[in-house]
PDB file of C-alpha atoms in Angstrom:
ATOM      1  CA  MET A 200     -31.731 131.666 137.646  1.00 55.00           C
ATOM      2  CA  GLN A 201     -34.708 134.052 137.533  1.00 80.00           C
ATOM      3  CA  ALA A 202     -32.712 136.966 136.105  1.00 79.00           C
ATOM      4  CA  LYS A 203     -34.739 140.029 135.198  1.00 81.00           C
ATOM      5  CA  VAL A 204     -34.255 142.949 132.846  1.00 83.00           C
ATOM      6  CA  THR A 205     -34.765 146.311 134.542  1.00 82.00           C
ATOM      7  CA  TYR A 206     -35.664 149.672 133.060  1.00 79.00           C
ATOM      8  CA  GLN A 207     -32.611 151.264 134.623  1.00 81.00           C
ATOM      9  CA  TYR A 208     -30.043 152.208 131.960  1.00 81.00           C
ATOM     10  CA  SER A 209     -26.917 151.814 134.103  1.00 89.00           C
ATOM     11  CA  TYR A 210     -27.696 148.396 135.593  1.00 87.00           C
ATOM     12  CA  GLY A 211     -30.065 146.665 133.211  1.00 84.00           C
ATOM     13  CA  LEU A 212     -29.803 143.097 134.542  1.00 84.00           C
ATOM     14  CA  ILE A 213     -30.735 141.982 138.043  1.00 91.00           C
ATOM     15  CA  PHE A 214     -30.155 138.550 139.598  1.00 90.00           C
ATOM     16  CA  PRO A 215     -31.295 136.997 142.883  1.00 93.00           C
ATOM     17  CA  ILE A 216     -28.499 135.971 145.217  1.00 95.00           C
ATOM     18  CA  THR A 217     -29.012 132.715 147.083  1.00 95.00           C
ATOM     19  CA  ASP A 218     -26.722 131.151 149.663  1.00 97.00           C
ATOM     20  CA  ASN A 219     -27.266 127.384 149.678  1.00 95.00           C
ATOM     21  CA  GLY A 220     -30.864 127.875 148.589  1.00 93.00           C
ATOM     22  CA  LYS A 221     -31.662 130.809 150.906  1.00 95.00           C
ATOM     23  CA  PHE A 222     -32.443 134.162 149.320  1.00 94.00           C
ATOM     24  CA  ARG A 223     -29.968 136.843 150.497  1.00 95.00           C
ATOM     25  CA  GLY A 224     -30.479 139.777 148.142  1.00 94.00           C
ATOM     26  CA  TRP A 225     -30.132 141.123 144.631  1.00 92.00           C
ATOM     27  CA  VAL A 226     -27.227 142.045 142.400  1.00 91.00           C
ATOM     28  CA  SER A 227     -27.411 144.197 139.293  1.00 89.00           C
ATOM     29  CA  ARG A 228     -24.794 144.034 136.529  1.00 84.00           C
ATOM     30  CA  THR A 229     -23.906 146.812 134.141  1.00 86.00           C
ATOM     31  CA  MET A 230     -23.128 146.038 130.533  1.00 84.00           C
ATOM     32  CA  HIS A 231     -21.724 149.513 129.814  1.00 88.00           C
ATOM     33  CA  LYS A 232     -17.914 149.773 129.762  1.00 89.00           C
ATOM     34  CA  GLU A 233     -17.825 153.381 131.000  1.00 90.00           C
ATOM     35  CA  ILE A 234     -19.942 152.495 134.060  1.00 89.00           C
ATOM     36  CA  GLU A 235     -18.102 149.188 134.604  1.00 87.00           C
ATOM     37  CA  GLN A 236     -14.845 151.121 135.144  1.00 89.00           C
ATOM     38  CA  LYS A 237     -16.400 152.652 138.270  1.00 90.00           C
ATOM     39  CA  ARG A 238     -18.616 149.812 139.504  1.00 88.00           C
ATOM     40  CA  LYS A 239     -19.505 146.589 137.715  1.00 85.00           C
ATOM     41  CA  TYR A 240     -22.013 145.217 140.261  1.00 86.00           C
ATOM     42  CA  LEU A 241     -24.595 146.983 142.384  1.00 88.00           C
ATOM     43  CA  TYR A 242     -26.085 145.251 145.451  1.00 92.00           C
ATOM     44  CA  ASN A 243     -29.260 146.077 147.333  1.00 92.00           C
ATOM     45  CA  ALA A 244     -29.066 148.137 150.531  1.00 93.00           C
ATOM     46  CA  GLY A 245     -28.175 146.026 153.566  1.00 94.00           C
ATOM     47  CA  PHE A 246     -26.618 143.190 151.566  1.00 94.00           C
ATOM     48  CA  SER A 247     -23.362 141.779 152.988  1.00 94.00           C
ATOM     49  CA  ARG A 248     -20.897 140.137 150.618  1.00 93.00           C
ATOM     50  CA  ALA A 249     -18.709 138.989 153.531  1.00 95.00           C
ATOM     51  CA  THR A 250     -21.485 136.879 155.064  1.00 96.00           C
ATOM     52  CA  THR A 251     -22.802 135.437 151.790  1.00 97.00           C
ATOM     53  CA  LEU A 252     -21.568 132.578 149.617  1.00 97.00           C
ATOM     54  CA  CYS A 253     -23.454 132.962 146.374  1.00 96.00           C
ATOM     55  CA  GLY A 254     -24.337 129.471 145.174  1.00 97.00           C
ATOM     56  CA  GLU A 255     -24.632 125.865 146.281  1.00 96.00           C
ATOM     57  CA  TYR A 256     -22.193 123.983 148.508  1.00 96.00           C
ATOM     58  CA  GLY A 257     -22.048 121.023 150.841  1.00 90.00           C
ATOM     59  CA  SER A 258     -23.437 118.350 148.521  1.00 92.00           C
ATOM     60  CA  LYS A 259     -19.867 117.190 147.792  1.00 94.00           C
ATOM     61  CA  LYS A 260     -16.642 117.416 149.736  1.00 95.00           C
ATOM     62  CA  TYR A 261     -15.290 119.851 147.143  1.00 96.00           C
ATOM     63  CA  VAL A 262     -16.595 123.135 145.784  1.00 98.00           C
ATOM     64  CA  PHE A 263     -15.517 125.355 142.914  1.00 98.00           C
ATOM     65  CA  VAL A 264     -14.801 128.882 144.160  1.00 98.00           C
ATOM     66  CA  VAL A 265     -15.090 131.803 141.732  1.00 98.00           C
ATOM     67  CA  GLU A 266     -15.008 135.565 142.172  1.00 96.00           C
ATOM     68  CA  GLY A 267     -18.173 136.907 140.592  1.00 93.00           C
ATOM     69  CA  TYR A 268     -21.788 136.097 139.933  1.00 91.00           C
ATOM     70  CA  MET A 269     -21.304 135.843 136.167  1.00 90.00           C
ATOM     71  CA  ASP A 270     -18.330 133.479 136.692  1.00 94.00           C
ATOM     72  CA  ARG A 271     -20.624 131.211 138.675  1.00 95.00           C
ATOM     73  CA  LEU A 272     -23.209 131.295 135.898  1.00 93.00           C
ATOM     74  CA  ARG A 273     -20.664 129.912 133.412  1.00 95.00           C
ATOM     75  CA  PHE A 274     -20.328 126.799 135.595  1.00 97.00           C
ATOM     76  CA  VAL A 275     -24.080 126.455 136.076  1.00 95.00           C
ATOM     77  CA  GLN A 276     -24.594 126.782 132.296  1.00 94.00           C
ATOM     78  CA  ASN A 277     -22.322 123.754 131.926  1.00 95.00           C
ATOM     79  CA  GLY A 278     -24.199 121.689 134.531  1.00 96.00           C
ATOM     80  CA  ILE A 279     -21.804 122.231 137.451  1.00 96.00           C
ATOM     81  CA  ASN A 280     -23.817 123.306 140.491  1.00 95.00           C
ATOM     82  CA  ASN A 281     -21.411 122.955 143.422  1.00 97.00           C
ATOM     83  CA  VAL A 282     -19.890 126.369 142.788  1.00 98.00           C
ATOM     84  CA  VAL A 283     -19.867 129.506 144.900  1.00 98.00           C
ATOM     85  CA  ALA A 284     -18.996 133.102 144.136  1.00 97.00           C
ATOM     86  CA  LEU A 285     -17.143 135.023 146.832  1.00 97.00           C
ATOM     87  CA  LEU A 286     -18.290 138.284 145.225  1.00 95.00           C
ATOM     88  CA  GLY A 287     -14.669 139.388 145.419  1.00 93.00           C
ATOM     89  CA  TRP A 288     -11.206 137.832 145.295  1.00 95.00           C
ATOM     90  CA  LYS A 289     -10.645 137.048 148.998  1.00 97.00           C
ATOM     91  CA  MET A 290     -12.672 134.645 151.126  1.00 97.00           C
ATOM     92  CA  SER A 291     -13.984 136.106 154.371  1.00 97.00           C
ATOM     93  CA  VAL A 292     -13.850 134.336 157.725  1.00 96.00           C
ATOM     94  CA  GLN A 293     -17.652 133.990 157.636  1.00 97.00           C
ATOM     95  CA  GLN A 294     -17.555 132.376 154.174  1.00 97.00           C
ATOM     96  CA  GLU A 295     -14.809 130.002 155.323  1.00 97.00           C
ATOM     97  CA  LYS A 296     -16.926 128.949 158.325  1.00 97.00           C
ATOM     98  CA  LYS A 297     -19.962 128.275 156.122  1.00 97.00           C
ATOM     99  CA  LEU A 298     -17.972 125.898 153.912  1.00 97.00           C
ATOM    100  CA  LYS A 299     -16.440 124.076 156.873  1.00 96.00           C
ATOM    101  CA  ASP A 300     -19.814 123.790 158.621  1.00 96.00           C
ATOM    102  CA  ALA A 301     -21.246 122.262 155.410  1.00 96.00           C
ATOM    103  CA  GLY A 302     -18.509 119.585 155.371  1.00 96.00           C
ATOM    104  CA  VAL A 303     -16.500 121.005 152.454  1.00 97.00           C
ATOM    105  CA  THR A 304     -12.839 119.978 152.727  1.00 95.00           C
ATOM    106  CA  ASP A 305     -11.550 120.718 149.240  1.00 97.00           C
ATOM    107  CA  ILE A 306     -11.601 123.912 147.218  1.00 98.00           C
ATOM    108  CA  ILE A 307     -11.001 124.143 143.510  1.00 98.00           C
ATOM    109  CA  SER A 308      -9.966 127.752 143.084  1.00 98.00           C
ATOM    110  CA  VAL A 309     -11.230 129.302 139.883  1.00 98.00           C
ATOM    111  CA  LEU A 310     -10.430 132.794 141.106  1.00 98.00           C
ATOM    112  CA  ASP A 311      -9.436 134.969 138.155  1.00 97.00           C
ATOM    113  CA  ASN A 312      -6.228 134.283 136.269  1.00 97.00           C
ATOM    114  CA  ASP A 313      -4.742 137.636 137.282  1.00 97.00           C
ATOM    115  CA  GLU A 314      -2.812 139.092 140.221  1.00 97.00           C
ATOM    116  CA  CYS A 315      -5.839 139.333 142.539  1.00 96.00           C
ATOM    117  CA  GLY A 316      -6.988 135.806 141.673  1.00 97.00           C
ATOM    118  CA  ARG A 317      -3.524 134.420 142.385  1.00 97.00           C
ATOM    119  CA  LYS A 318      -3.412 136.323 145.700  1.00 97.00           C
ATOM    120  CA  GLY A 319      -6.855 134.964 146.569  1.00 97.00           C
ATOM    121  CA  THR A 320      -5.754 131.397 145.781  1.00 98.00           C
ATOM    122  CA  ALA A 321      -2.596 131.851 147.874  1.00 97.00           C
ATOM    123  CA  TYR A 322      -4.805 133.063 150.729  1.00 97.00           C
ATOM    124  CA  LEU A 323      -7.080 130.014 150.405  1.00 97.00           C
ATOM    125  CA  ARG A 324      -3.999 127.813 150.811  1.00 96.00           C
ATOM    126  CA  THR A 325      -3.271 129.412 154.207  1.00 95.00           C
ATOM    127  CA  ILE A 326      -6.656 128.382 155.635  1.00 94.00           C
ATOM    128  CA  SER A 327      -6.306 125.184 157.638  1.00 90.00           C
ATOM    129  CA  GLY A 328      -8.802 122.446 156.884  1.00 90.00           C
ATOM    130  CA  PHE A 329      -8.960 122.987 153.116  1.00 95.00           C
ATOM    131  CA  GLN A 330      -7.050 121.221 150.355  1.00 95.00           C
ATOM    132  CA  VAL A 331      -6.793 123.733 147.492  1.00 97.00           C
ATOM    133  CA  THR A 332      -6.420 122.823 143.815  1.00 97.00           C
ATOM    134  CA  ARG A 333      -5.930 125.626 141.289  1.00 98.00           C
ATOM    135  CA  TRP A 334      -8.052 125.623 138.121  1.00 98.00           C
ATOM    136  CA  CYS A 335      -5.939 124.877 135.033  1.00 97.00           C
ATOM    137  CA  PHE A 336      -6.524 128.006 132.953  1.00 97.00           C
ATOM    138  CA  LEU A 337      -5.674 127.880 129.271  1.00 96.00           C
ATOM    139  CA  LYS A 338      -3.398 130.616 127.964  1.00 94.00           C
ATOM    140  CA  GLY A 339      -5.291 133.850 127.349  1.00 94.00           C
ATOM    141  CA  ILE A 340      -8.260 132.987 129.591  1.00 96.00           C
ATOM    142  CA  LYS A 341      -8.701 135.473 132.457  1.00 95.00           C
ATOM    143  CA  ASP A 342     -11.892 134.186 134.067  1.00 93.00           C
ATOM    144  CA  PRO A 343     -14.841 131.846 133.482  1.00 94.00           C
ATOM    145  CA  GLY A 344     -16.621 134.547 131.507  1.00 87.00           C
ATOM    146  CA  ASP A 345     -13.922 134.227 128.818  1.00 91.00           C
ATOM    147  CA  MET A 346     -14.442 130.471 128.432  1.00 94.00           C
ATOM    148  CA  THR A 347     -16.196 128.910 125.478  1.00 94.00           C
ATOM    149  CA  GLU A 348     -18.000 125.657 126.215  1.00 95.00           C
ATOM    150  CA  ASP A 349     -15.218 123.716 124.493  1.00 96.00           C
ATOM    151  CA  ASN A 350     -12.338 125.272 126.409  1.00 95.00           C
ATOM    152  CA  PHE A 351     -14.363 125.122 129.648  1.00 97.00           C
ATOM    153  CA  TRP A 352     -14.463 121.322 129.375  1.00 97.00           C
ATOM    154  CA  LYS A 353     -10.762 121.118 128.442  1.00 97.00           C
ATOM    155  CA  MET A 354      -9.850 123.082 131.568  1.00 97.00           C
ATOM    156  CA  TYR A 355     -12.377 121.161 133.682  1.00 98.00           C
ATOM    157  CA  ASP A 356     -10.966 117.769 132.612  1.00 97.00           C
ATOM    158  CA  LYS A 357      -7.373 118.863 133.223  1.00 97.00           C
ATOM    159  CA  THR A 358      -8.256 120.353 136.620  1.00 97.00           C
ATOM    160  CA  MET A 359     -10.229 117.322 137.792  1.00 97.00           C
ATOM    161  CA  SER A 360      -7.382 114.982 136.739  1.00 96.00           C
ATOM    162  CA  LYS A 361      -5.019 117.104 138.829  1.00 95.00           C
ATOM    163  CA  TYR A 362      -7.493 117.113 141.741  1.00 95.00           C
ATOM    164  CA  LYS A 363      -7.938 113.322 141.632  1.00 93.00           C
ATOM    165  CA  ALA A 364      -4.182 112.709 141.385  1.00 91.00           C
ATOM    166  CA  THR A 365      -3.610 114.903 144.440  1.00 83.00           C
ATOM    167  CA  HIS A 366      -6.172 112.920 146.417  1.00 75.00           C
ATOM    168  CA  LYS A 367      -4.649 109.564 145.466  1.00 71.00           C
ATOM    169  CA  GLN A 368      -1.303 110.792 146.808  1.00 61.00           C
ATOM    170  CA  LYS A 369      -2.918 112.065 150.033  1.00 59.00           C
ATOM    171  CA  SER A 370      -4.696 108.716 150.547  1.00 52.00           C
ATOM    172  CA  LYS A 371      -1.406 106.797 150.211  1.00 52.00           C
ATOM    173  CA  LYS A 372       0.297 109.107 152.756  1.00 52.00           C
ATOM    174  CA  ARG A 373      -2.461 108.493 155.334  1.00 46.00           C
ATOM    175  CA  ARG A 374      -2.115 104.698 155.234  1.00 44.00           C
TER     176      ARG A 374
END
């Protein structure tokens, strides 16, 4: 991931942001609760979250969609690479177009297990051209950052079973 430690107290970690392999900018993350209340992430000047999908997409017909950079890292740590961070809770029109242009037809929404994440998932379901499956969060888990490796795989298995069952039903309806 090429993360770096900086000498800046407020935002001590910095990560490169790539969009399907193309460098788009930098994001810094604070680890201090008092600063996090004001702003958790700091982007470089000129960076546009709306026009960037942080991660890899298009190698499969489905992609996991998360909110933040650190959420994406949890998936990558577990060997799942077809995951993108919206860098917020709502997909932009530009992000939607990128996924469609890459041939993605299915979204597995791992947007946070809170009000904004549920609103973001509901919004994804209004976009024509995407089949949306919601991640099966275990009780007490708010986002991928809260997942241990063990409960990550429990949720992954449950979600993928749900995703596959949905696609079997869709295939039967098309015949």
